[in-house]
Amino acid sequence: MHMNKVPECKECEYVKMYNYRKRIYYCDNEDRTDDMGKLSVGDIPRVCPEWCPLREKINE
């Protein structure tokens, strides 16, 4: 049985952060399907979101 590894945001080169009273993490990948690319507030999420372009490439 083949198991797909889901990429983690903390290891991704496209994760960016800006600090506007809180640490806000977002995805800076041009191929993302989510316009905002917001990942989380405070901490980097452990599992990437469904719209992550890297997740789509792994599942192909």
PDB file of C-alpha atoms in Angstrom:
ATOM      1  CA  MET A   1       0.000   0.000   0.000  1.00  0.00           C
ATOM      2  CA  HIS A   2       1.382   3.401  -1.010  1.00  0.00           C
ATOM      3  CA  MET A   3       1.095   6.171   1.550  1.00  0.00           C
ATOM      4  CA  ASN A   4       1.393   9.795   0.505  1.00  0.00           C
ATOM      5  CA  LYS A   5       3.410  12.046   2.764  1.00  0.00           C
ATOM      6  CA  VAL A   6       1.629  15.318   3.469  1.00  0.00           C
ATOM      7  CA  PRO A   7       4.100  18.212   3.464  1.00  0.00           C
ATOM      8  CA  GLU A   8       4.424  20.248   6.625  1.00  0.00           C
ATOM      9  CA  CYS A   9       4.333  24.034   6.457  1.00  0.00           C
ATOM     10  CA  LYS A  10       7.220  24.405   8.908  1.00  0.00           C
ATOM     11  CA  GLU A  11       9.511  22.728   6.357  1.00  0.00           C
ATOM     12  CA  CYS A  12       8.249  24.698   3.360  1.00  0.00           C
ATOM     13  CA  GLU A  13      10.276  27.394   1.643  1.00  0.00           C
ATOM     14  CA  TYR A  14       7.110  29.341   0.733  1.00  0.00           C
ATOM     15  CA  VAL A  15       5.941  30.030   4.281  1.00  0.00           C
ATOM     16  CA  LYS A  16       6.333  33.703   5.141  1.00  0.00           C
ATOM     17  CA  MET A  17       5.464  35.607   8.293  1.00  0.00           C
ATOM     18  CA  TYR A  18       4.608  39.182   9.101  1.00  0.00           C
ATOM     19  CA  ASN A  19       4.169  40.615  12.542  1.00  0.00           C
ATOM     20  CA  TYR A  20       1.250  42.980  12.956  1.00  0.00           C
ATOM     21  CA  ARG A  21       0.567  42.648  16.698  1.00  0.00           C
ATOM     22  CA  LYS A  22       0.473  38.884  16.094  1.00  0.00           C
ATOM     23  CA  ARG A  23       2.601  36.575  13.992  1.00  0.00           C
ATOM     24  CA  ILE A  24       0.598  35.850  10.847  1.00  0.00           C
ATOM     25  CA  TYR A  25       1.834  33.076   8.576  1.00  0.00           C
ATOM     26  CA  TYR A  26       0.973  32.865   4.904  1.00  0.00           C
ATOM     27  CA  CYS A  27       1.922  30.914   1.791  1.00  0.00           C
ATOM     28  CA  ASP A  28       3.865  32.822  -0.861  1.00  0.00           C
ATOM     29  CA  ASN A  29       3.657  30.129  -3.552  1.00  0.00           C
ATOM     30  CA  GLU A  30       2.467  31.548  -6.915  1.00  0.00           C
ATOM     31  CA  ASP A  31       0.540  28.357  -7.700  1.00  0.00           C
ATOM     32  CA  ARG A  32      -1.682  28.380  -4.610  1.00  0.00           C
ATOM     33  CA  THR A  33      -5.421  28.308  -5.306  1.00  0.00           C
ATOM     34  CA  ASP A  34      -6.303  30.319  -2.197  1.00  0.00           C
ATOM     35  CA  ASP A  35      -6.065  34.064  -2.972  1.00  0.00           C
ATOM     36  CA  MET A  36      -5.087  35.127   0.549  1.00  0.00           C
ATOM     37  CA  GLY A  37      -2.778  32.233   1.319  1.00  0.00           C
ATOM     38  CA  LYS A  38      -3.294  32.702   5.063  1.00  0.00           C
ATOM     39  CA  LEU A  39      -2.099  29.706   7.036  1.00  0.00           C
ATOM     40  CA  SER A  40      -2.486  30.663  10.689  1.00  0.00           C
ATOM     41  CA  VAL A  41      -2.029  33.211  13.453  1.00  0.00           C
ATOM     42  CA  GLY A  42       0.508  32.605  16.198  1.00  0.00           C
ATOM     43  CA  ASP A  43       2.112  29.321  15.122  1.00  0.00           C
ATOM     44  CA  ILE A  44       2.916  27.604  11.836  1.00  0.00           C
ATOM     45  CA  PRO A  45       0.347  24.871  11.188  1.00  0.00           C
ATOM     46  CA  ARG A  46       1.618  21.310  11.382  1.00  0.00           C
ATOM     47  CA  VAL A  47      -0.257  20.042   8.314  1.00  0.00           C
ATOM     48  CA  CYS A  48      -0.543  22.044   5.115  1.00  0.00           C
ATOM     49  CA  PRO A  49      -4.002  23.181   3.950  1.00  0.00           C
ATOM     50  CA  GLU A  50      -6.012  21.383   1.268  1.00  0.00           C
ATOM     51  CA  TRP A  51      -5.241  24.117  -1.286  1.00  0.00           C
ATOM     52  CA  CYS A  52      -1.462  23.720  -0.935  1.00  0.00           C
ATOM     53  CA  PRO A  53       0.173  23.313  -4.388  1.00  0.00           C
ATOM     54  CA  LEU A  54       2.881  21.052  -2.926  1.00  0.00           C
ATOM     55  CA  ARG A  55       0.232  18.679  -1.578  1.00  0.00           C
ATOM     56  CA  GLU A  56      -1.284  18.452  -5.053  1.00  0.00           C
ATOM     57  CA  LYS A  57       2.106  17.607  -6.612  1.00  0.00           C
ATOM     58  CA  ILE A  58       2.749  14.802  -4.116  1.00  0.00           C
ATOM     59  CA  ASN A  59      -0.664  13.244  -4.714  1.00  0.00           C
ATOM     60  CA  GLU A  60      -0.201  13.073  -8.503  1.00  0.00           C
TER      61      GLU A  60
END
